PDB file of C-alpha atoms in Angstrom:
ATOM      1  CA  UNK F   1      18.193  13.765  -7.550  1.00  0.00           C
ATOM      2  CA  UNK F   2      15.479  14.587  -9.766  1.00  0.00           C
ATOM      3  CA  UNK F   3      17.327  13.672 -12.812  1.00  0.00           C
ATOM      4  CA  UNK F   4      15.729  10.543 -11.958  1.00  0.00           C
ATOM      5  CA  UNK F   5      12.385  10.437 -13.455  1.00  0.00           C
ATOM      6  CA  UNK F   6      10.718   7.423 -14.258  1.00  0.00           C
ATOM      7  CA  UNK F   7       7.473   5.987 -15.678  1.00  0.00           C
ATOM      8  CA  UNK F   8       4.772   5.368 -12.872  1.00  0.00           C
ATOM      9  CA  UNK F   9       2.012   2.870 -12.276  1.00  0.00           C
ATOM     10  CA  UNK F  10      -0.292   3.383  -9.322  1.00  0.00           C
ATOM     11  CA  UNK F  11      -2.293   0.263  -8.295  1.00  0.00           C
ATOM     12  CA  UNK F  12      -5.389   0.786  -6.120  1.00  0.00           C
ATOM     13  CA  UNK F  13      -7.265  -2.325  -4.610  1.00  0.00           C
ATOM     14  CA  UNK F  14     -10.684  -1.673  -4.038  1.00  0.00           C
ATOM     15  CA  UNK F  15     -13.097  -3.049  -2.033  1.00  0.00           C
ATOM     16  CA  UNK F  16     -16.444  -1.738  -1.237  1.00  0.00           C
ATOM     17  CA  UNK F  17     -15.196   1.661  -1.220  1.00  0.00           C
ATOM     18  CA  UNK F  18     -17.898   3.911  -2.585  1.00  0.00           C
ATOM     19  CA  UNK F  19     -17.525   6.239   0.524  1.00  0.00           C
ATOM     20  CA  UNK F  20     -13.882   7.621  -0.381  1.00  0.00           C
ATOM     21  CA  UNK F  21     -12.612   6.014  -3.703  1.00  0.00           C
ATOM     22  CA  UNK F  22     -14.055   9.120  -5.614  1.00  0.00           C
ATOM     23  CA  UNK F  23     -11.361  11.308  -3.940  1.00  0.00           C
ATOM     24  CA  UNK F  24      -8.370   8.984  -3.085  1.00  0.00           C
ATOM     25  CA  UNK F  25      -8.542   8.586  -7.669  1.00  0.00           C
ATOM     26  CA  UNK F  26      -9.192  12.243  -7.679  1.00  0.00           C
ATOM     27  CA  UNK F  27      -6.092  13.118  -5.816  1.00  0.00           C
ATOM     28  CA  UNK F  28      -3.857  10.754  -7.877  1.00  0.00           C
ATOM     29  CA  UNK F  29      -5.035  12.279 -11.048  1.00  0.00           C
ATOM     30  CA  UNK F  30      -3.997  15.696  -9.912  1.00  0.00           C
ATOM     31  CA  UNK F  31      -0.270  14.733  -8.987  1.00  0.00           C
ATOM     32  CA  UNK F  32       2.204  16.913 -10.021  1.00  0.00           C
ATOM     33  CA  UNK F  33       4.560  15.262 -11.580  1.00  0.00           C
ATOM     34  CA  UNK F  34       7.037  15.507 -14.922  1.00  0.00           C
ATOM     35  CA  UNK F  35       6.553  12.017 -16.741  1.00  0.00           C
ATOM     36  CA  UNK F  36       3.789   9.196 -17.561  1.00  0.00           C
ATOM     37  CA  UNK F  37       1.314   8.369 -14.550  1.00  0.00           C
ATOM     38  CA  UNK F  38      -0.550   4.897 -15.122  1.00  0.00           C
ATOM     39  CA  UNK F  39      -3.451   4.422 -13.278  1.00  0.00           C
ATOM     40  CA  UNK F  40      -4.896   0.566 -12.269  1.00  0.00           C
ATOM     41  CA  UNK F  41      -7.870   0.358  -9.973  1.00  0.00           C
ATOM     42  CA  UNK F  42      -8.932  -3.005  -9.029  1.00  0.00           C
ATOM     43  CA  UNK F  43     -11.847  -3.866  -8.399  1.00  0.00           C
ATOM     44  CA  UNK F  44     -11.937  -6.995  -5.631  1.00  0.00           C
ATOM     45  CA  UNK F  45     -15.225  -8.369  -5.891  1.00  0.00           C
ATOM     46  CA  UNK F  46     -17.343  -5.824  -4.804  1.00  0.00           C
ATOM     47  CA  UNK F  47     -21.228  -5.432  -3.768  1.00  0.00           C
ATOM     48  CA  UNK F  48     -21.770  -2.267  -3.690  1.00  0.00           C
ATOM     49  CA  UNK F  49     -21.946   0.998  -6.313  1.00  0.00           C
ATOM     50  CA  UNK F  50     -17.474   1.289  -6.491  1.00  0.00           C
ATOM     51  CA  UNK F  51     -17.832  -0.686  -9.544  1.00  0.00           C
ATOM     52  CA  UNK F  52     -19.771   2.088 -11.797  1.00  0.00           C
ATOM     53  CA  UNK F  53     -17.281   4.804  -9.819  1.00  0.00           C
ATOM     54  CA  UNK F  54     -13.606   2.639 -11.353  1.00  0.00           C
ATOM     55  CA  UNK F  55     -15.801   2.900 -14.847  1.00  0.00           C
ATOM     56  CA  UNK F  56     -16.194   6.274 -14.627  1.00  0.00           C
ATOM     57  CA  UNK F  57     -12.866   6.670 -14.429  1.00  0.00           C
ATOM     58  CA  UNK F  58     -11.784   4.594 -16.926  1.00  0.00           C
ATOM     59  CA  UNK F  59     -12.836   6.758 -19.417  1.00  0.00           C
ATOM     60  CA  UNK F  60      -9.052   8.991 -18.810  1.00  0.00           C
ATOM     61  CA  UNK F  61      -7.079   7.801 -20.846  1.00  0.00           C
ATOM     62  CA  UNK F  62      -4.171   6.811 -18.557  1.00  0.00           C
ATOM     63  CA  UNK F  63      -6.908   5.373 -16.090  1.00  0.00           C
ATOM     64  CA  UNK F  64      -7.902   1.823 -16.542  1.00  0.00           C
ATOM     65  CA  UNK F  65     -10.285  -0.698 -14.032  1.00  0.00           C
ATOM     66  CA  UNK F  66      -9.875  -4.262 -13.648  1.00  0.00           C
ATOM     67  CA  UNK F  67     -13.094  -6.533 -12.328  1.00  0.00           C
ATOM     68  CA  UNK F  68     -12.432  -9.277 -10.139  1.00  0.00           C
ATOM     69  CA  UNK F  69     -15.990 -11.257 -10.062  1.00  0.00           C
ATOM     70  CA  UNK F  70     -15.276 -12.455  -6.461  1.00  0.00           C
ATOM     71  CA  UNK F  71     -13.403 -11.099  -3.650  1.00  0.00           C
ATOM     72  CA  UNK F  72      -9.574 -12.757  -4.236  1.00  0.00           C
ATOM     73  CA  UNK F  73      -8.135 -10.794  -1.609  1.00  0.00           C
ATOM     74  CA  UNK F  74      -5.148  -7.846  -1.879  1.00  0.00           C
ATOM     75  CA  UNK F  75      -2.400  -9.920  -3.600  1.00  0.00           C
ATOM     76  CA  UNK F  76      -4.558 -11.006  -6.513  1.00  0.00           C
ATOM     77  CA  UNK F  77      -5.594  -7.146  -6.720  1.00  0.00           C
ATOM     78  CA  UNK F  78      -2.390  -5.874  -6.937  1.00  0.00           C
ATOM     79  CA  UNK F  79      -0.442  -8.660  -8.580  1.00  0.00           C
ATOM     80  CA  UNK F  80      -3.042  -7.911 -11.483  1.00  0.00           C
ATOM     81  CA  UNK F  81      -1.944  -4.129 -11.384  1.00  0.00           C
ATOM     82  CA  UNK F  82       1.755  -5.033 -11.781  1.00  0.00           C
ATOM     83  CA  UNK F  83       1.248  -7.366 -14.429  1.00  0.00           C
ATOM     84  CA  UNK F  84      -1.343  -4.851 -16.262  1.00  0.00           C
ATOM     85  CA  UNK F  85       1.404  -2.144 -16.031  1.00  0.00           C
ATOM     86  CA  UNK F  86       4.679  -1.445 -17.180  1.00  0.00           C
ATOM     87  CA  UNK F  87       6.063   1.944 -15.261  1.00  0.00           C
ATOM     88  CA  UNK F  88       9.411   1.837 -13.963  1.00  0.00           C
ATOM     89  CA  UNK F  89       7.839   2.035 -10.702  1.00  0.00           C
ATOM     90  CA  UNK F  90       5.022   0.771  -8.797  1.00  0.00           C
ATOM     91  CA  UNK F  91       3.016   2.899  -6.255  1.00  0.00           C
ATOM     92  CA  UNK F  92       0.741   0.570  -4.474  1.00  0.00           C
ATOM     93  CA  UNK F  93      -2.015   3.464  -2.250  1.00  0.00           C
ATOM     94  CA  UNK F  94      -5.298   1.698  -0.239  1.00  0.00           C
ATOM     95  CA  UNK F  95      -8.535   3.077  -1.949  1.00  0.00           C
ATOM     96  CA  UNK F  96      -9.672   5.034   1.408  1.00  0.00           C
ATOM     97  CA  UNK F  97      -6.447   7.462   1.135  1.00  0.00           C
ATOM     98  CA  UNK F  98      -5.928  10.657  -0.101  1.00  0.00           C
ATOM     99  CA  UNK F  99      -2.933  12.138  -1.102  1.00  0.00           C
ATOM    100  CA  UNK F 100      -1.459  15.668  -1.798  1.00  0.00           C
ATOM    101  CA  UNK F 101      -0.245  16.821  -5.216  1.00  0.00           C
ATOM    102  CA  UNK F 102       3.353  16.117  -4.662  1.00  0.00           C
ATOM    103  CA  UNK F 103       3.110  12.724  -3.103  1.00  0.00           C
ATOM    104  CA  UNK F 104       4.277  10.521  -6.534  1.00  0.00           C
ATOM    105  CA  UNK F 105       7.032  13.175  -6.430  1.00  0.00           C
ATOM    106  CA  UNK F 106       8.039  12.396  -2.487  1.00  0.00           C
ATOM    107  CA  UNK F 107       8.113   8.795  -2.925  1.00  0.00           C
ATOM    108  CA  UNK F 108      10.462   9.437  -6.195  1.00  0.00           C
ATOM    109  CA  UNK F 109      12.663  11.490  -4.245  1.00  0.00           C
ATOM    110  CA  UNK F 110      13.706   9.279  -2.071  1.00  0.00           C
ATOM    111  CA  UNK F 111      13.388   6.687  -4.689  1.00  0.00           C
ATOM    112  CA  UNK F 112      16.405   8.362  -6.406  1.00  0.00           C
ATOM    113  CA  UNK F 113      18.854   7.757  -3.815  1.00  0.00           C
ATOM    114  CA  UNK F 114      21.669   5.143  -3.895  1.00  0.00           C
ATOM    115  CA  UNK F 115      20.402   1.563  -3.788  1.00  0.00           C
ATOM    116  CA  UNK F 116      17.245   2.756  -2.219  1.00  0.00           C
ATOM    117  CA  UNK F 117      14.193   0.390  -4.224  1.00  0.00           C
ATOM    118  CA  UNK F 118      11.476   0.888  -1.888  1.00  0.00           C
ATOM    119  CA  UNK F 119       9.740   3.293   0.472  1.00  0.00           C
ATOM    120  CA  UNK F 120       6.831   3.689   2.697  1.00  0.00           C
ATOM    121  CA  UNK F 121       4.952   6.798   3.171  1.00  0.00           C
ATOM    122  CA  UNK F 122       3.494   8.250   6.558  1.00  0.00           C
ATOM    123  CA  UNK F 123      -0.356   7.652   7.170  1.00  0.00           C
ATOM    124  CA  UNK F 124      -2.485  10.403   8.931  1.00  0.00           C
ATOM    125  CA  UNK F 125      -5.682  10.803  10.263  1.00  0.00           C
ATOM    126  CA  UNK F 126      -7.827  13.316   8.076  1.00  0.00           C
ATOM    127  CA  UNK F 127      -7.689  16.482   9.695  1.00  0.00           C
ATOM    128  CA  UNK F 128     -12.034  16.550  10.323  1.00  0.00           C
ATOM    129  CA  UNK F 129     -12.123  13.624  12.143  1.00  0.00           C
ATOM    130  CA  UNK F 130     -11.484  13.234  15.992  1.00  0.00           C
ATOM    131  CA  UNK F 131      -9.080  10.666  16.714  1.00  0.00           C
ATOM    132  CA  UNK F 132     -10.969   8.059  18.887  1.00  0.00           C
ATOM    133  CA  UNK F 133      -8.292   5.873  21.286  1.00  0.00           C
ATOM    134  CA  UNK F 134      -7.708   2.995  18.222  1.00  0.00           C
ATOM    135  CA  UNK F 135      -6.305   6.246  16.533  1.00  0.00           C
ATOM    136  CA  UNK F 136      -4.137   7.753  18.955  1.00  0.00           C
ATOM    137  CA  UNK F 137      -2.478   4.404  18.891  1.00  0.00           C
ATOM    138  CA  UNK F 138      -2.414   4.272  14.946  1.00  0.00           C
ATOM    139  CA  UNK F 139      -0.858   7.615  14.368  1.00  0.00           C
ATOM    140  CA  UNK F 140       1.593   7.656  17.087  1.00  0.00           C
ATOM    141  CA  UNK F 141       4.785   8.936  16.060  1.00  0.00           C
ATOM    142  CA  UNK F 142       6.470   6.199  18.101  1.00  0.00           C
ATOM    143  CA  UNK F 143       4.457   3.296  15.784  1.00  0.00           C
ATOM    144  CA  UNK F 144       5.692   1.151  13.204  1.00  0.00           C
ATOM    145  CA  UNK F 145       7.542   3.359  10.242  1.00  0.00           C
ATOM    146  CA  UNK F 146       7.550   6.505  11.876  1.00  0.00           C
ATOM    147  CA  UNK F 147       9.350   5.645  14.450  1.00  0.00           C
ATOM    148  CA  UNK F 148      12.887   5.299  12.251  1.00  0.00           C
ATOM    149  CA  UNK F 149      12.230   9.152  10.918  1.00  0.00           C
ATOM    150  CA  UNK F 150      12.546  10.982   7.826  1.00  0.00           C
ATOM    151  CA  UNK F 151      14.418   9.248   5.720  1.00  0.00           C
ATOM    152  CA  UNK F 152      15.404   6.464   7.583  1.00  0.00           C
ATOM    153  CA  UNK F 153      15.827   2.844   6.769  1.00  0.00           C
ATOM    154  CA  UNK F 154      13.295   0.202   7.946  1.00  0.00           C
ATOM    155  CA  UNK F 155      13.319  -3.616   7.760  1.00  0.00           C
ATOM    156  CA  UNK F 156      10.264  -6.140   7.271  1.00  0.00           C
ATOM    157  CA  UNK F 157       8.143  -5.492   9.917  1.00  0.00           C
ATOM    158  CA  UNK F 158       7.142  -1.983   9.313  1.00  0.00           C
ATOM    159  CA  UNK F 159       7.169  -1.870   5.425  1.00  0.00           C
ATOM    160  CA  UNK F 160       3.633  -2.441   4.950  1.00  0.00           C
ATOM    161  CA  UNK F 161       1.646  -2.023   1.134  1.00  0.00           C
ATOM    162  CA  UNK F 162      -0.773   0.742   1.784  1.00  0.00           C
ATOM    163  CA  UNK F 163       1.256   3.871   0.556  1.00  0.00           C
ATOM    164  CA  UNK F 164       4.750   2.626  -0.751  1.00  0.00           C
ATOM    165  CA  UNK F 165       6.623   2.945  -3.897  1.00  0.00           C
ATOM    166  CA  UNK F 166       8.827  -0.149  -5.073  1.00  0.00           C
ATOM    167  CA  UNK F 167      11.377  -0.353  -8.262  1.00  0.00           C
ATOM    168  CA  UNK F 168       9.484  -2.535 -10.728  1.00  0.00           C
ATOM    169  CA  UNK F 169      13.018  -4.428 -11.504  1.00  0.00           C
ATOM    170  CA  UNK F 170      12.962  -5.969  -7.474  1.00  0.00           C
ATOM    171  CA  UNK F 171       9.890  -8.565  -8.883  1.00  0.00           C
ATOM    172  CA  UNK F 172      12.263  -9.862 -10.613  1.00  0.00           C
ATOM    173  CA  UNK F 173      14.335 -10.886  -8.115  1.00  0.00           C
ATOM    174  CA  UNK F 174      11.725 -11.754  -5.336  1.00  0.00           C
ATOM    175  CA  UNK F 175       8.392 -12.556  -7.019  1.00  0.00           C
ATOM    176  CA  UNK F 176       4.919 -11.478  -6.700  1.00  0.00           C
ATOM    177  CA  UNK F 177       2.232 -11.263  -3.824  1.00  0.00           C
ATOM    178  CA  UNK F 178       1.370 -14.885  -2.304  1.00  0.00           C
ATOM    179  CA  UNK F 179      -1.783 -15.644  -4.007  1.00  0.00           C
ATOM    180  CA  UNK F 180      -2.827 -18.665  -1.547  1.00  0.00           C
ATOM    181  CA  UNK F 181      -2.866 -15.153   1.348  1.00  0.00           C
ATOM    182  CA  UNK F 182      -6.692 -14.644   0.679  1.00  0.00           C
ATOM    183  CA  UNK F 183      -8.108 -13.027   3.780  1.00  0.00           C
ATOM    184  CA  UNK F 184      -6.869  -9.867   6.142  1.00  0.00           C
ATOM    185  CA  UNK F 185      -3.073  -9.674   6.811  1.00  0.00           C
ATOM    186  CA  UNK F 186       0.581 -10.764   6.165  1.00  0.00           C
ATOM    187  CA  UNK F 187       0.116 -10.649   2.291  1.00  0.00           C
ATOM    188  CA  UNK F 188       2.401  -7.434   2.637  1.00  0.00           C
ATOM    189  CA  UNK F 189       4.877  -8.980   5.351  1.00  0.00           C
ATOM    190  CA  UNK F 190       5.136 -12.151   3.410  1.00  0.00           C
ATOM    191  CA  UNK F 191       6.395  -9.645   0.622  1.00  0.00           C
ATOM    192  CA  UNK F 192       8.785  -7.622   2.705  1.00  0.00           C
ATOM    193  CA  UNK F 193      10.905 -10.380   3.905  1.00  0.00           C
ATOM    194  CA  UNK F 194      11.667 -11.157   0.586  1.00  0.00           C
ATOM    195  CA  UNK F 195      12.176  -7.735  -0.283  1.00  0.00           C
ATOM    196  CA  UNK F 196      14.422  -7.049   2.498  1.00  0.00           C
ATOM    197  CA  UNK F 197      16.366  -9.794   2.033  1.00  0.00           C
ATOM    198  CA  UNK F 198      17.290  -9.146  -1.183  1.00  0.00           C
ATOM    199  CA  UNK F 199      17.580  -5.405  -0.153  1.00  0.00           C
ATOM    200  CA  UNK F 200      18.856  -5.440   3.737  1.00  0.00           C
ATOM    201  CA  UNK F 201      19.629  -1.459   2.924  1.00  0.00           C
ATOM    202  CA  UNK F 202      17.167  -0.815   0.303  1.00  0.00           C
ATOM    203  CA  UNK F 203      13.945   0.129   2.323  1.00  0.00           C
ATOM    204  CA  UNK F 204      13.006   3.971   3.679  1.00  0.00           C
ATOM    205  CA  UNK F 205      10.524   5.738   5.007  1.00  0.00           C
ATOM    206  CA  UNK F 206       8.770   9.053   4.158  1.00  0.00           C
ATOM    207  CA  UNK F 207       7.163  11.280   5.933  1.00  0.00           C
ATOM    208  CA  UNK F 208       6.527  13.816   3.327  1.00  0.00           C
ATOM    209  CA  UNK F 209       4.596  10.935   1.020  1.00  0.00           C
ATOM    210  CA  UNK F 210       1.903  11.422   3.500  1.00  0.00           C
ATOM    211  CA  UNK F 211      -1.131  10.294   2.740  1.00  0.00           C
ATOM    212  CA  UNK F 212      -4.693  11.020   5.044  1.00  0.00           C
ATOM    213  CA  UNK F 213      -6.423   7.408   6.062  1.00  0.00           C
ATOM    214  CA  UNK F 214     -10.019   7.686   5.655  1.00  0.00           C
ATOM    215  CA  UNK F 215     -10.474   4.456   7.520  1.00  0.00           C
ATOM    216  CA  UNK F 216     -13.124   4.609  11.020  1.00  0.00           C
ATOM    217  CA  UNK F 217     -12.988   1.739  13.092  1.00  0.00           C
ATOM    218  CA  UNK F 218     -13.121   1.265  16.898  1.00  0.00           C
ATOM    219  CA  UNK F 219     -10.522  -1.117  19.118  1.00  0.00           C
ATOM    220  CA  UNK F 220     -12.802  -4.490  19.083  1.00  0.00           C
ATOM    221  CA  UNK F 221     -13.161  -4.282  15.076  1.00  0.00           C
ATOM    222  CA  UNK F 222      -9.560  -3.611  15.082  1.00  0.00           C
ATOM    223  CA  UNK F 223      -8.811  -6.980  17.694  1.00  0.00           C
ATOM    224  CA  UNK F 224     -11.180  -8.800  15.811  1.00  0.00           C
ATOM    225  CA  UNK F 225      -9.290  -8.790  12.233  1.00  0.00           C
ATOM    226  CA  UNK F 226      -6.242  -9.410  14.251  1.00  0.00           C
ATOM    227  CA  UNK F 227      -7.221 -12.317  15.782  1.00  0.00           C
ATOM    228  CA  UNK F 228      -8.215 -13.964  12.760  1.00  0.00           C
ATOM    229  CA  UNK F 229      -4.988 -12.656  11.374  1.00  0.00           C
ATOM    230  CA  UNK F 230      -3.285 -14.680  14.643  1.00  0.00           C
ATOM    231  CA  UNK F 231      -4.832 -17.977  14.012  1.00  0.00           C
ATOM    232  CA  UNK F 232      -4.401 -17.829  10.192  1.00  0.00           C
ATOM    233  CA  UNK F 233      -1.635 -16.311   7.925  1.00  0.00           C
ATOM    234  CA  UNK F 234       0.135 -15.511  11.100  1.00  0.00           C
ATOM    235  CA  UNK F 235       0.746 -18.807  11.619  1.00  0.00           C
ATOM    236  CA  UNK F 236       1.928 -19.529   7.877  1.00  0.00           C
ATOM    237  CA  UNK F 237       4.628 -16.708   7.923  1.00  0.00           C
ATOM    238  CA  UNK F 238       5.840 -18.239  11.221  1.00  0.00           C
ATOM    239  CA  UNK F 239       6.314 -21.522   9.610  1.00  0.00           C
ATOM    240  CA  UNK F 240       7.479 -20.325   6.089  1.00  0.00           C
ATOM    241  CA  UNK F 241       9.994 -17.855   8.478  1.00  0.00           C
ATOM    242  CA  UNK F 242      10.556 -19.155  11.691  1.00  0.00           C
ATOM    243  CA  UNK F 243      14.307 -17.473  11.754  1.00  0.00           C
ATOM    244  CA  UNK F 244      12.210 -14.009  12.634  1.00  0.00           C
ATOM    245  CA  UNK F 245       9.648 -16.001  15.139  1.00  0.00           C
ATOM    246  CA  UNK F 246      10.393 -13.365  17.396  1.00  0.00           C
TER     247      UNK F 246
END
C-alpha cells in the first residue's frame, strides 16, 4: 500500500482556540511522514490571542494562516484551505485535537486502498481528563463511526469533518462546503451526502487515525447547540434531502 504517497494539505479552522491550538499545530508539524505536508490554519473571526499564535506559525515555511475578519462559520474556513492548497489530499483536523506522529500516515493507509476516497478517524478523550456523563456518551465504542470498526465502511451520517482525510479529485465531482451553513451543524452532513453518493463504497473509518478531543463541555451546552442545530440547518438538509428524512 504505501507505494501510494501523495502530497498533503491539512486545513485547521480555528476559532477562539488559544487554550489548545499551540499543540493540536505542534503535533501536525511533527508527523512522520515521507512526502510534502501543507499546513492552512484558518483563522474564523476570532477575539481572542489565536490570531498572534496562527502568525507564529506562519513563519515555517510549509505553514501558512488565513484571517477571516468575522466569524463565517466552518465551510468558509475550510473551503478557503482547499482552495489555498493543492496536495493530493485534504486532511481537514478541529483546532482542539491532537494527534500522534503517525496519524497523516493512518489516514493514507487506508487512503490507498481500492476506491476508498475518504476516511474518518476515531476521536478520544485526552487521557488527563475524567470523562464526565456527556463523555461517556461521546466516546462510546457503540457511537457514530466506531461502531462499523476498523476499517469498515460508513455512509453519511457518521462521516463527520473533524479528523478525516478526503481525495482532493472528489471536489470535483461534488463541490465545496455550503457557504449559506453559517452557524453550528450539518455543514459536514450536507457534504457527506454528496460524497457518498458519488462514493456509496468509498467512505472508511479508522481507528488508528486517532486523534485526543480537547473539547470540555457538560450535557445542557451540548442540548443547547443541538437544538439550535434542530430548528435551523436541520431543517434545510431535511428539505434539500427528504429521501433520508428518517
Amino acid at each position: 500500500h504505501m507505494n501510494y504517497c501523495p502530497t498533503v494539505d491539512v486545513i485547521i479552522p480555528c476559532y477562539n482556540v488559544e487554550y489548545i491550538v499551540e499543540k493540536c499545530i505542534n503535533s501536525v508539524i511533527k508527523q512522520k511522514y515521507e512526502n510534502i505536508v501543507k499546513i492552512y490554519l484558518i483563522n474564523d473571526g476570532s477575539t481572542d490571542n489565536t490570531s498572534n499564535i496562527l502568525e507564529s506559525f506562519a513563519k515555517n515555511a510549509n505553514v501558512s494562516a488565513i484571517h477571516h475578519e468575522q466569524n463565517k462559520g466552518l465551510s468558509k474556513a475550510r473551503n478557503a484551505g482547499i482552495n489555498a492548497g493543492n496536495g493530493e489530499v485534504i486532511c481537514f483536523l478541529d483546532s482542539d485535537m491532537v494527534v500522534k506522529q503517525n496519524w497523516i500516515e493512518s489516514h493514507i493507509l487506508v487512503l490507498s486502498e481500492k476506491g476508498i476516497v475518504g476516511v474518518i478517524g476515531d476521536s478520544k478523550l485526552p487521557k488527563a481528563e475524567a470523562a464526565n456523563s456527556l463523555d461517556k456518551y461521546f466516546y462510546d465504542k457503540r457511537r457514530g463511526a466506531r461502531s462499523v470498526g476498523e476499517g469498515g465502511k460508513v455512509d453519511f451520517t457518521y462521516f463527520l469533518l473533524n479528523n478525516t482525510s478526503v481525495k482532493r479529485s472528489v471536489f470535483e465531482i461534488i463541490d465545496f462546503f455550503d457557504e449559506n451553513i453559517t452557524s453550528y451543524g450539518g455543514e459536514d452532513t450536507d457534504l457527506a451526502i454528496r460524497l457518498w453518493e458519488a462514493y456509496p463504497n468509498g467512505l472508511c473509518f479508522s481507528s488508528k487515525a486517532a486523534s485526543e478531543h480537547y473539547h470540555e463541555r457538560e450535557l445542557y451546552e451540548f442540548c443547547q447547540c443541538m437544538y439550535q442545530y434542530g430548528k435551523t440547518n436541520f431543517q434545510i438538509l431535511l428539505k434539500r434531502y427528504p429521501q433520508y428524512k428518517n
